[in-house]
Short mmCIF file of N, CA and C in Angstrom, two decimals:
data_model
loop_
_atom_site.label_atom_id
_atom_site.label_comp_id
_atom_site.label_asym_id
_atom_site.label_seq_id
_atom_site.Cartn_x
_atom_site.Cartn_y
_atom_site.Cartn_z
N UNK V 83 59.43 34.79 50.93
CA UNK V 83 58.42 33.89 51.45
C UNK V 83 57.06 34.31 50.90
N UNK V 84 56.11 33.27 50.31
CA UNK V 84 54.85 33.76 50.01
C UNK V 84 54.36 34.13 51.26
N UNK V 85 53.16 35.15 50.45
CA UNK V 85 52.06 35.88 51.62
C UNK V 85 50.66 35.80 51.04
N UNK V 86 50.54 36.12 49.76
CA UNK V 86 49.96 36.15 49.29
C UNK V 86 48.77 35.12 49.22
N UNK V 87 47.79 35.26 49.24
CA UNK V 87 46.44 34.02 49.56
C UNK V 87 46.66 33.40 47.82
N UNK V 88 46.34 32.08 47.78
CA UNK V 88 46.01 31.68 46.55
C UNK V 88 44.73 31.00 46.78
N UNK V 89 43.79 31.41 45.70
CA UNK V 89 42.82 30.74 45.83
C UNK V 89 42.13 30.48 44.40
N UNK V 90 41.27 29.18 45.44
CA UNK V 90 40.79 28.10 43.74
C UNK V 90 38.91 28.43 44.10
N UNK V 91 38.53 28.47 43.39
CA UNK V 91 37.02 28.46 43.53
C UNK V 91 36.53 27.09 43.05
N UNK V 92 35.57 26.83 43.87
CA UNK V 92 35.38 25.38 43.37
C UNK V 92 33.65 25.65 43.14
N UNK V 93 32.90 25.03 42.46
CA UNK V 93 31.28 25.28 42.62
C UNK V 93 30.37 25.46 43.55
N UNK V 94 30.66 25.28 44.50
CA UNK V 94 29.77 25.79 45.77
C UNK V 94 30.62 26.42 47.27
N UNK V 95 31.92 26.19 46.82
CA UNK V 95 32.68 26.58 48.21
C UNK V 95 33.96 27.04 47.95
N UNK V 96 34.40 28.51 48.51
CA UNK V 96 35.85 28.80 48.08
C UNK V 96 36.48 28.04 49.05
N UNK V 97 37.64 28.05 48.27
CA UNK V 97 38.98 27.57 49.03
C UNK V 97 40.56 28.40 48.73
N UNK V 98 41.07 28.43 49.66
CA UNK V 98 42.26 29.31 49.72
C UNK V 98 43.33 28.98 50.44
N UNK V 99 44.75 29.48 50.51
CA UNK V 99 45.50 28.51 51.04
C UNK V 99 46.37 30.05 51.47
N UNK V 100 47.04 29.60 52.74
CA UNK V 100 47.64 31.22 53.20
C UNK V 100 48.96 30.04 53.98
N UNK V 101 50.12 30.63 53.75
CA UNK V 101 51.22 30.37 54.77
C UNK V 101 51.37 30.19 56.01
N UNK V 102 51.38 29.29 56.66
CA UNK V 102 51.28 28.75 58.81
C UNK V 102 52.31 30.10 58.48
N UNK V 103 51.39 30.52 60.27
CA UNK V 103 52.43 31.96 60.65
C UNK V 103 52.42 31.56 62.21
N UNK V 104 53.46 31.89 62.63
CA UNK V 104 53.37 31.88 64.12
C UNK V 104 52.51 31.61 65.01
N UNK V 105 51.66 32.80 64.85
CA UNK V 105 50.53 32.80 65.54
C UNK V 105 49.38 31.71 65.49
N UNK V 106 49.64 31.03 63.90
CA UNK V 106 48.59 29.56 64.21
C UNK V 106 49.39 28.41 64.71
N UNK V 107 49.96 28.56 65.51
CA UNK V 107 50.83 27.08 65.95
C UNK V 107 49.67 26.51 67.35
N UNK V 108 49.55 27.60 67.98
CA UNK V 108 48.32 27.45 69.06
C UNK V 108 47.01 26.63 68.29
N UNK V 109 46.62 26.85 67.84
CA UNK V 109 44.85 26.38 66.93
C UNK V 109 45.78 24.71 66.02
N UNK V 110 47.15 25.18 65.61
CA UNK V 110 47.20 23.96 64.92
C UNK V 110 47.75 22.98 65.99
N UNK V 111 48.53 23.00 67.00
CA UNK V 111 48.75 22.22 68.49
C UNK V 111 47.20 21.96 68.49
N UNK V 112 46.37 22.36 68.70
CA UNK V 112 44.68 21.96 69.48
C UNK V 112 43.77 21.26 68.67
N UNK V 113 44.33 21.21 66.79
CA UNK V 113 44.08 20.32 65.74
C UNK V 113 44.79 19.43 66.37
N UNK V 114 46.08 19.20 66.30
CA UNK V 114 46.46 18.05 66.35
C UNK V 114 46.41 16.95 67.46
N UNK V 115 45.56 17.45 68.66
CA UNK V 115 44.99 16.33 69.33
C UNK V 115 43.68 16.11 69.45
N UNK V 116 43.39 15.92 68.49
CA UNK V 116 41.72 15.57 67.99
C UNK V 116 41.70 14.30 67.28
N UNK V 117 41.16 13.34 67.79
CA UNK V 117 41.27 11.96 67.43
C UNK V 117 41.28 11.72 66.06
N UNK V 118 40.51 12.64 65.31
CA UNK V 118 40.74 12.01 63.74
C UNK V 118 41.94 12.31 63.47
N UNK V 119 42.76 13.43 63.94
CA UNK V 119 43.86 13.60 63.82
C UNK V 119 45.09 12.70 64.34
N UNK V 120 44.86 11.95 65.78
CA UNK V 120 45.56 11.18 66.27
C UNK V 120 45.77 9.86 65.63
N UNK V 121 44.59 9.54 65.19
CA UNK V 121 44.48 8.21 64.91
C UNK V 121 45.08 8.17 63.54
N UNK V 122 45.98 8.53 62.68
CA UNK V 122 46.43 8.62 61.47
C UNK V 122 48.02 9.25 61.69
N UNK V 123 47.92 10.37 62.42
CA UNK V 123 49.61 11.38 62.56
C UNK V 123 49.99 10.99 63.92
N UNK V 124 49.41 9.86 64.69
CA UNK V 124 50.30 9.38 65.83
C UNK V 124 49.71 10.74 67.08
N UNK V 125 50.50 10.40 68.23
CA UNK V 125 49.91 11.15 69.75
C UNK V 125 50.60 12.68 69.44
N UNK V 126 49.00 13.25 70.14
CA UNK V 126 49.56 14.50 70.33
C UNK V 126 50.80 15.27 70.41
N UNK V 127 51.36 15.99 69.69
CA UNK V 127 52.67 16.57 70.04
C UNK V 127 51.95 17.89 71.13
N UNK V 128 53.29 18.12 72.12
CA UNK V 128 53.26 19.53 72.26
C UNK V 128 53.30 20.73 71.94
N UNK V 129 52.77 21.97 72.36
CA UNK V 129 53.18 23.16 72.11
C UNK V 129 54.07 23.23 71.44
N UNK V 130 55.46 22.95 72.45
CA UNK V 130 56.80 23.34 72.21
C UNK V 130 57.62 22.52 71.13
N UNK V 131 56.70 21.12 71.01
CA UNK V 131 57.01 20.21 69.76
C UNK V 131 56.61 21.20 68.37
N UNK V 132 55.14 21.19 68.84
CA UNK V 132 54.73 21.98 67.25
C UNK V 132 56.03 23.21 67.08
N UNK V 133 55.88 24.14 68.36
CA UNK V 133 56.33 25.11 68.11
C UNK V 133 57.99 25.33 67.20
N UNK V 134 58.76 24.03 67.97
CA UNK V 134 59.82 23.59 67.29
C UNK V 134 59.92 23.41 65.88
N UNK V 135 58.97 22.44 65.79
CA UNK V 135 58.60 21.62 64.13
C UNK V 135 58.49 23.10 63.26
N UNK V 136 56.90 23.18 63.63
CA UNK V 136 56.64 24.00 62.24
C UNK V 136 57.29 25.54 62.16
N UNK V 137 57.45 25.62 63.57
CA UNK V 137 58.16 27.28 63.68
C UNK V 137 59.79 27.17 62.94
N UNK V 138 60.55 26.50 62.50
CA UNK V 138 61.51 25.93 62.02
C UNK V 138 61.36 26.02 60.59
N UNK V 139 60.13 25.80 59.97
CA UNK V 139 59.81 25.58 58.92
C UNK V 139 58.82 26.72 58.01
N UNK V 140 58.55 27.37 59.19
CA UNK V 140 57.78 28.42 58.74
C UNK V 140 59.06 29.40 58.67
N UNK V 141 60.15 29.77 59.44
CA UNK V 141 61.65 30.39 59.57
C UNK V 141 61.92 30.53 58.01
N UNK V 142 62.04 28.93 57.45
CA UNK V 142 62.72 28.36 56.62
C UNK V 142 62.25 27.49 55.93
N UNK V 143 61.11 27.96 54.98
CA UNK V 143 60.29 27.58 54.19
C UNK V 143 61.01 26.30 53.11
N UNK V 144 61.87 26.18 52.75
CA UNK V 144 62.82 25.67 51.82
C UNK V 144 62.55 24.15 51.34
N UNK V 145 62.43 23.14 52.91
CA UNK V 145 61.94 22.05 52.85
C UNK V 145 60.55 21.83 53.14
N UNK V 146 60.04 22.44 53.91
CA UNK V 146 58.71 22.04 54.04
C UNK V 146 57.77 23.49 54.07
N UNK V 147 56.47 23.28 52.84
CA UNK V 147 56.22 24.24 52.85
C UNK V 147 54.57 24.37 53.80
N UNK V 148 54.58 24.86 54.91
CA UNK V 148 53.75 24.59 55.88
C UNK V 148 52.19 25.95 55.30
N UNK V 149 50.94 25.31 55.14
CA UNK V 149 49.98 25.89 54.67
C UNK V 149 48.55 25.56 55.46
N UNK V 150 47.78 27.33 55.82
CA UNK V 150 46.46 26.65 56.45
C UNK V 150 45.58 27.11 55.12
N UNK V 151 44.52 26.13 55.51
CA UNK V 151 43.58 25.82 53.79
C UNK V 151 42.34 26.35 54.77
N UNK V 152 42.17 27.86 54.21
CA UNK V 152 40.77 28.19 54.30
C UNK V 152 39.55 27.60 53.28
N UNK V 153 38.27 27.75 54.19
CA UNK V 153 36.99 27.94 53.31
C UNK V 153 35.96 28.91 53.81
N UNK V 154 35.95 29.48 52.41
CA UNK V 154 35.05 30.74 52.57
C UNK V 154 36.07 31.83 53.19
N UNK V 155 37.21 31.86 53.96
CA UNK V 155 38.19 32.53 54.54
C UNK V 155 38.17 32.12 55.89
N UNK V 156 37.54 31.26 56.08
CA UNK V 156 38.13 30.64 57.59
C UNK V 156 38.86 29.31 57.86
N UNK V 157 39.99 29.36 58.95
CA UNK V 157 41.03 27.80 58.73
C UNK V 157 40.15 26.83 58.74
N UNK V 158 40.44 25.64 57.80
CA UNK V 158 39.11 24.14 58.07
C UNK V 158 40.51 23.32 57.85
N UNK V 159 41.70 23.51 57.82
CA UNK V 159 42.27 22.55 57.95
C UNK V 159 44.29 22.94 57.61
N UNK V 160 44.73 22.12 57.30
CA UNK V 160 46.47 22.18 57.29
C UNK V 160 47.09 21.05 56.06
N UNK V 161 47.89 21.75 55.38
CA UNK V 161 48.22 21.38 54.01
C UNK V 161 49.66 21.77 53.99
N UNK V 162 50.68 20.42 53.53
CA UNK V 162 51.68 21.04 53.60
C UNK V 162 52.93 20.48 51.93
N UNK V 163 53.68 21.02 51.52
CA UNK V 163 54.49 20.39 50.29
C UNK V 163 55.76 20.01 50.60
N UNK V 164 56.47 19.60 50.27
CA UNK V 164 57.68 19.26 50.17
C UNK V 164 58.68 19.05 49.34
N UNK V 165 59.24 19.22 48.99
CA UNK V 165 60.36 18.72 47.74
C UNK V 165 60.64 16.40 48.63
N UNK V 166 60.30 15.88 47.27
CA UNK V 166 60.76 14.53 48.04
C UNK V 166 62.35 14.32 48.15
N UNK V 167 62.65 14.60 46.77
CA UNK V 167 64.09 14.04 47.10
C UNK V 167 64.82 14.90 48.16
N UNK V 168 66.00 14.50 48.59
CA UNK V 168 66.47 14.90 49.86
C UNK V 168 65.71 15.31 51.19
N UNK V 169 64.84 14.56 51.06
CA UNK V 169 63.91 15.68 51.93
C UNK V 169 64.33 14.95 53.69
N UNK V 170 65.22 13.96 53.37
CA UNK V 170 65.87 13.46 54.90
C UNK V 170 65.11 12.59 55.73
N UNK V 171 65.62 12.32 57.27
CA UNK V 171 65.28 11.32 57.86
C UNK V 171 64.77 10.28 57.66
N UNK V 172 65.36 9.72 56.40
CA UNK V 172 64.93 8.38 55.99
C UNK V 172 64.02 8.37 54.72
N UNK V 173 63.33 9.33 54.79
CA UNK V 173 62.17 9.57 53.98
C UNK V 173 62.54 9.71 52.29
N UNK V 174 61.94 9.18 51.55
CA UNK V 174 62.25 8.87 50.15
C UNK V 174 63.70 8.97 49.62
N UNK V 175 64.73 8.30 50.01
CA UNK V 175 66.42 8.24 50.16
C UNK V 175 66.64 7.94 48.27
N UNK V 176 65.61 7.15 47.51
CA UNK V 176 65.72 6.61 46.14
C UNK V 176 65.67 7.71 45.40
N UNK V 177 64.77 8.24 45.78
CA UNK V 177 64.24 9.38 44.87
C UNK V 177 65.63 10.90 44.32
N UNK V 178 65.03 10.78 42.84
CA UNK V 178 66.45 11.43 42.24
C UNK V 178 65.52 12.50 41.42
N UNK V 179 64.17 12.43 41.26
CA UNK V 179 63.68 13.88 40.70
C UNK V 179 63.76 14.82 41.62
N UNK V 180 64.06 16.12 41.32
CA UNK V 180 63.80 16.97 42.19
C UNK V 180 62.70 17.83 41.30
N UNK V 181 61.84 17.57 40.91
CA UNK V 181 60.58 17.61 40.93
C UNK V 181 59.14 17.15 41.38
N UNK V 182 59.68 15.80 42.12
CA UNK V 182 58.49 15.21 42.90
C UNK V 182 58.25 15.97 43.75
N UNK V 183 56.95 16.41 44.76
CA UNK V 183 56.56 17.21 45.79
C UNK V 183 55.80 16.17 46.40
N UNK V 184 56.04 16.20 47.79
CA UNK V 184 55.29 15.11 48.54
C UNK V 184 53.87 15.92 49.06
N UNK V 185 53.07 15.85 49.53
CA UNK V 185 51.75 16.19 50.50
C UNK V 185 51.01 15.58 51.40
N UNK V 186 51.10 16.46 52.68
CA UNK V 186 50.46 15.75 53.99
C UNK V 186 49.30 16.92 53.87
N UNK V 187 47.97 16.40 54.76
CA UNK V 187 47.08 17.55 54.89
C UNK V 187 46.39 16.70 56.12
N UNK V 188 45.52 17.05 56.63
CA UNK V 188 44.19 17.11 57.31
C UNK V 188 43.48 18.31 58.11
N UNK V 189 41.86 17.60 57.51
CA UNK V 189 40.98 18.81 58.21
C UNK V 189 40.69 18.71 59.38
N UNK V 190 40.57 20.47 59.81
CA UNK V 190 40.38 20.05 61.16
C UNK V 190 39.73 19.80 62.15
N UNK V 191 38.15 19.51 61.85
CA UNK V 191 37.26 19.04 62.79
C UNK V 191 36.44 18.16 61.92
N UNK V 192 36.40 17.43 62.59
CA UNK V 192 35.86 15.90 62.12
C UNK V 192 34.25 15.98 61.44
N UNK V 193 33.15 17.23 62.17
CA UNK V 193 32.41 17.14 61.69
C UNK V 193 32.37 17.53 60.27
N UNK V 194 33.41 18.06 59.58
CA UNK V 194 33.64 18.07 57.60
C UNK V 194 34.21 17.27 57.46
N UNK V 195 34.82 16.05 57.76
CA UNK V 195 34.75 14.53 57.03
C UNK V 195 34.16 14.09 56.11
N UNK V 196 33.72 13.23 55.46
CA UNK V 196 33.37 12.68 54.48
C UNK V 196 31.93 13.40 53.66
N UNK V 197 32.62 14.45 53.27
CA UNK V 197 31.53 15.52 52.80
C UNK V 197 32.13 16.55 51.75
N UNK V 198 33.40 15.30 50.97
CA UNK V 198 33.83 16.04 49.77
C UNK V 198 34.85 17.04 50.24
N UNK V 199 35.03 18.18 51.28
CA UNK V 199 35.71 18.71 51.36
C UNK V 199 37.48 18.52 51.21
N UNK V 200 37.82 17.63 51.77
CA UNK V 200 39.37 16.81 51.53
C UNK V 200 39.81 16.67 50.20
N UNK V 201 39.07 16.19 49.45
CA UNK V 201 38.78 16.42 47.70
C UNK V 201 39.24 17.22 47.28
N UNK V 202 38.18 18.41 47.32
CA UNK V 202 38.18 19.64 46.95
C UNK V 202 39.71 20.54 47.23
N UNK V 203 40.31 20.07 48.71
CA UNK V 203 41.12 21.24 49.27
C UNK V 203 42.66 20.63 48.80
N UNK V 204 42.55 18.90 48.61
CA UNK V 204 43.78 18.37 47.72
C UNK V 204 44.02 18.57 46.20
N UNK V 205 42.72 18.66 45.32
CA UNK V 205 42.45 18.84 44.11
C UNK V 205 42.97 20.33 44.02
N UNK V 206 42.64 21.39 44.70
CA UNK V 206 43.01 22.92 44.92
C UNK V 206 44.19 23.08 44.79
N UNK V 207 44.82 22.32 46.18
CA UNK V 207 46.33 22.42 46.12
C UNK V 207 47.34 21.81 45.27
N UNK V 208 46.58 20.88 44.80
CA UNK V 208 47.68 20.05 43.41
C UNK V 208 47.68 21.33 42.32
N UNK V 209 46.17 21.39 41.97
CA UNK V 209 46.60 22.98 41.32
C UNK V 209 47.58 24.06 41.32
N UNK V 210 47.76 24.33 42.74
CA UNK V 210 48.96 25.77 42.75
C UNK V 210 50.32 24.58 42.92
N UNK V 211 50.18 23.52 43.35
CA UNK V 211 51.75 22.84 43.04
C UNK V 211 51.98 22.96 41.63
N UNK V 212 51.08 22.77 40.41
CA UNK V 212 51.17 22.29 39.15
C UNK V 212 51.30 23.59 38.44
N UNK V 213 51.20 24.78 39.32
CA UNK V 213 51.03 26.26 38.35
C UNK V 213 52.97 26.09 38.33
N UNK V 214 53.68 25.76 39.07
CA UNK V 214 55.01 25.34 39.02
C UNK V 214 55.28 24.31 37.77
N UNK V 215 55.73 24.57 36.64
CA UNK V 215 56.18 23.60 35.63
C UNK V 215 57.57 23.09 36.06
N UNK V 216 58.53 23.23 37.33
CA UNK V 216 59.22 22.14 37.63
C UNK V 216 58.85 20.83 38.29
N UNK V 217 57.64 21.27 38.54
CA UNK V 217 56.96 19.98 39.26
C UNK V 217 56.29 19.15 38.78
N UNK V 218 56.89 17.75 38.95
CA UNK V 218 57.11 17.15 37.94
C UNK V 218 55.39 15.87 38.00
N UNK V 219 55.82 15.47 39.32
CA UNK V 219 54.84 14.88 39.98
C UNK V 219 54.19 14.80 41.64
N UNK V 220 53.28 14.77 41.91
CA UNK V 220 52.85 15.17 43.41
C UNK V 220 52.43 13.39 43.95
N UNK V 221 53.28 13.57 45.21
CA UNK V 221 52.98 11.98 45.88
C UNK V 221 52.60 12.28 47.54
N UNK V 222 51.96 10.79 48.05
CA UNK V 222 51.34 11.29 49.19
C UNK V 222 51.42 10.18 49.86
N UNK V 223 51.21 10.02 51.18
CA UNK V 223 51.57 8.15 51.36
C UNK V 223 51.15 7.97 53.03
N UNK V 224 49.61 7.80 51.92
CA UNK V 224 48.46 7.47 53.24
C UNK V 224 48.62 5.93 53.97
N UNK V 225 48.28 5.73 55.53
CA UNK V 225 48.37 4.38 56.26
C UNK V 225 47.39 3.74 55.40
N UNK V 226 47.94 2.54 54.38
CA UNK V 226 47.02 1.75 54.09
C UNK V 226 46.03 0.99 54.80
N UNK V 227 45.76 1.54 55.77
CA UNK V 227 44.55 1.12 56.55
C UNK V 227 43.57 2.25 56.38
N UNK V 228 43.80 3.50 55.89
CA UNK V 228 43.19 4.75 55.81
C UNK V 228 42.37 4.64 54.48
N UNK V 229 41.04 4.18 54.82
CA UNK V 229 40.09 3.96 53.41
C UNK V 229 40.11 5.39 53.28
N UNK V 230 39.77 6.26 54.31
CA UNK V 230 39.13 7.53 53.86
C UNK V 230 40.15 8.20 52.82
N UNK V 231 41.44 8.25 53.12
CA UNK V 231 42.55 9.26 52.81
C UNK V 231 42.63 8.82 51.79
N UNK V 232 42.31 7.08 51.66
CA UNK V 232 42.96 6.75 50.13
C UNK V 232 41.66 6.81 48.60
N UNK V 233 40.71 6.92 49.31
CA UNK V 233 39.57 7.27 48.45
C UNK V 233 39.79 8.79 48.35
N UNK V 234 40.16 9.39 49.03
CA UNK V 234 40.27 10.97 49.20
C UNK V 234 40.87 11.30 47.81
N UNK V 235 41.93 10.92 47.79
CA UNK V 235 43.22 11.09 47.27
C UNK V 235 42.87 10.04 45.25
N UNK V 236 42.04 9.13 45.54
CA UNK V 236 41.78 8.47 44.39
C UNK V 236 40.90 9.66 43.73
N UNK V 237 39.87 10.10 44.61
CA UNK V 237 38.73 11.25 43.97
C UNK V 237 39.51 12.29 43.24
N UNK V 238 40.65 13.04 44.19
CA UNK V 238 41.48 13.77 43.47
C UNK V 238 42.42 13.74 42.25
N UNK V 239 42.72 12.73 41.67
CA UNK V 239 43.27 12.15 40.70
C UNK V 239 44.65 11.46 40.99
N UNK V 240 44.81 10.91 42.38
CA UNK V 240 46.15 9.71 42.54
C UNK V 240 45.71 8.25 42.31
N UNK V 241 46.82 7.82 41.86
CA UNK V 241 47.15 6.40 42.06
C UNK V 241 47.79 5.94 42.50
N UNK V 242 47.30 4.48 43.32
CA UNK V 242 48.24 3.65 44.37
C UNK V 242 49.13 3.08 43.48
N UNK V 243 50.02 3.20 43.87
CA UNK V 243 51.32 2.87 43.30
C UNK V 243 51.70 1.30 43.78
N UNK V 244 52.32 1.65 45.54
CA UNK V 244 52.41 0.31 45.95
C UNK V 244 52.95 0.96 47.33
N UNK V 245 52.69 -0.18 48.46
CA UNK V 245 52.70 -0.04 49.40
C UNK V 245 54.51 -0.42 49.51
N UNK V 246 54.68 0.63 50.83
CA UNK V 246 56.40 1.67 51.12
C UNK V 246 56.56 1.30 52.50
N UNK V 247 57.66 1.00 53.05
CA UNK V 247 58.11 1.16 54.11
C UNK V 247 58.49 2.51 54.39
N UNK V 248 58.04 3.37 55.18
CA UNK V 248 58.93 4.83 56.01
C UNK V 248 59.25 4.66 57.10
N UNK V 249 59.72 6.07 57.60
CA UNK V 249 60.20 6.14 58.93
C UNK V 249 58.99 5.91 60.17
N UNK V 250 58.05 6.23 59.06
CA UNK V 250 56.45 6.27 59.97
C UNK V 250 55.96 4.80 60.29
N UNK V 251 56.45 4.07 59.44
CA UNK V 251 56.11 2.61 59.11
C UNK V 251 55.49 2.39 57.72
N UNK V 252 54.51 1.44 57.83
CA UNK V 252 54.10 1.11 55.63
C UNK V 252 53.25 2.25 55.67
N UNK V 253 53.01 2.27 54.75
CA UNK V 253 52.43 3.41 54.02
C UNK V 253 51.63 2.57 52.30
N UNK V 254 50.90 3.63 51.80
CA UNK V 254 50.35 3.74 50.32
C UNK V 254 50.88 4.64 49.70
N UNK V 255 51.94 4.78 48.84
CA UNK V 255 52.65 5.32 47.73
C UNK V 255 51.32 5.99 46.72
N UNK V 256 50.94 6.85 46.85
CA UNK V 256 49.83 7.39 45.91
C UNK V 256 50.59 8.39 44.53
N UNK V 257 50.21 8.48 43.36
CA UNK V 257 51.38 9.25 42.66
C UNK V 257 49.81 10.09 42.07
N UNK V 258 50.29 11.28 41.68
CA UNK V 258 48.95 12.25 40.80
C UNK V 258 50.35 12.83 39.46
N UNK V 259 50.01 12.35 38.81
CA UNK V 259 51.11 13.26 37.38
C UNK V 259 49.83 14.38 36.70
N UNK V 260 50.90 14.89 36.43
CA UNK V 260 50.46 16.40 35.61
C UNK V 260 49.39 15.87 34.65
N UNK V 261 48.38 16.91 34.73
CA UNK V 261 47.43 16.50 33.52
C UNK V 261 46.38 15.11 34.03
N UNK V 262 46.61 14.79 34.72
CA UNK V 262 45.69 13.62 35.59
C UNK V 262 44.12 14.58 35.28
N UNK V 263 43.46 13.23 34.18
CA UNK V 263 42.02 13.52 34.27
C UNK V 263 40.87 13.95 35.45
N UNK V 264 42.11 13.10 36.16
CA UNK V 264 40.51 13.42 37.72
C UNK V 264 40.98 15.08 37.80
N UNK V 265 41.74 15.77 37.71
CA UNK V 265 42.28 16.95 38.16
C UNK V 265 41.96 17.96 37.30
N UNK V 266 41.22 18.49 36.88
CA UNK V 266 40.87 19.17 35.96
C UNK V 266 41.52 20.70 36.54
N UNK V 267 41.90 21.18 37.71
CA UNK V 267 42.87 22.47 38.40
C UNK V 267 43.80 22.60 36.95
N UNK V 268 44.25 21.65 36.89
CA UNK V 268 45.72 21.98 36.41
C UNK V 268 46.11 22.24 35.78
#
């Protein structure tokens, strides 16, 4: 299991990315009922939900790779990868690369919203996905009602592909391929 911090320096603000450990399931439960958070990833889960979910996944890194995204060295938010294909419950069933990596993130207090940071901490992390040469392409699949996420995600170097039915409901199919100009990380 990684331990190890990876980090990207960006021009005015570090950023770093460290493995969810146990002990942040508390701080990330108390992210996740914070309305910017609600209003996009659905109602609060519990404790014992989170604790289930990500403690499962933090066990057993394999499918989902669960990450808190420091700045400067303190948590500002939650970043996570995936392998798409097989990745189950409905979720991308077509998909036959096993090089696509999916990505969910959000920061966690609303007052760093629309202040570049989301940018910066997706642009970062496409980076250490892309230091992987099996990875082929990175996808993400914001509520097309989500201007912010999908400008987020355009700044970083994705493109809307086309709008997806999931398990979540529709979605925006965003794709970033290797070498993507907006992405200069990689």
């Amino acid at each position: 299991m990684e331990t190890a911090h990876t980090s990207v320096a960006a021009p005015t603000l570090r950023l770093s990315f460290r493995p969810l450990e146990m002990a942040d399931l508390p701080m990330l439960h108390e992210w996740q009922a914070r309305p910017h958070w609600t209003e996009w990833w659905g109602p609060a889960p519990t404790l014992a939900e989170v604790e289930a979910e990500y403690g499962a996944w933090i066990a057993d890194p394999t499918k989902v790779q669960p990450h808190i995204a420091l700045l400067d060295g303190q948590p500002f938010g939650y970043i996570q990868s995936y392998v798409a294909m097989g990745s189950g419950g409905g979720w991308w069933e077509a998909e036959t690369d096993p090089g696509v990596r999916g990505i969910d993130q959000s920061i966690a207090d609303a007052a760093q919203l629309n202040r570049g940071l989301g940018t910066e901490m997706v642009k970062a992390f496409v980076a250490k996905l892309f230091a992987d040469p099996q990875v082929s392409h990175i996808q993400t699949d914001p509520d097309p009602r989500n201007a912010r996420a999908i400008h987020c995600y355009e700044k970083a170097g994705f493109r809307a592909m086309r709008k997806v039915q999931t398990p979540d409901g529709m979605a925006l199919l965003m794709v970033c391929e290797r070498g993507s100009s907006s992405n200069a990380l990689q």
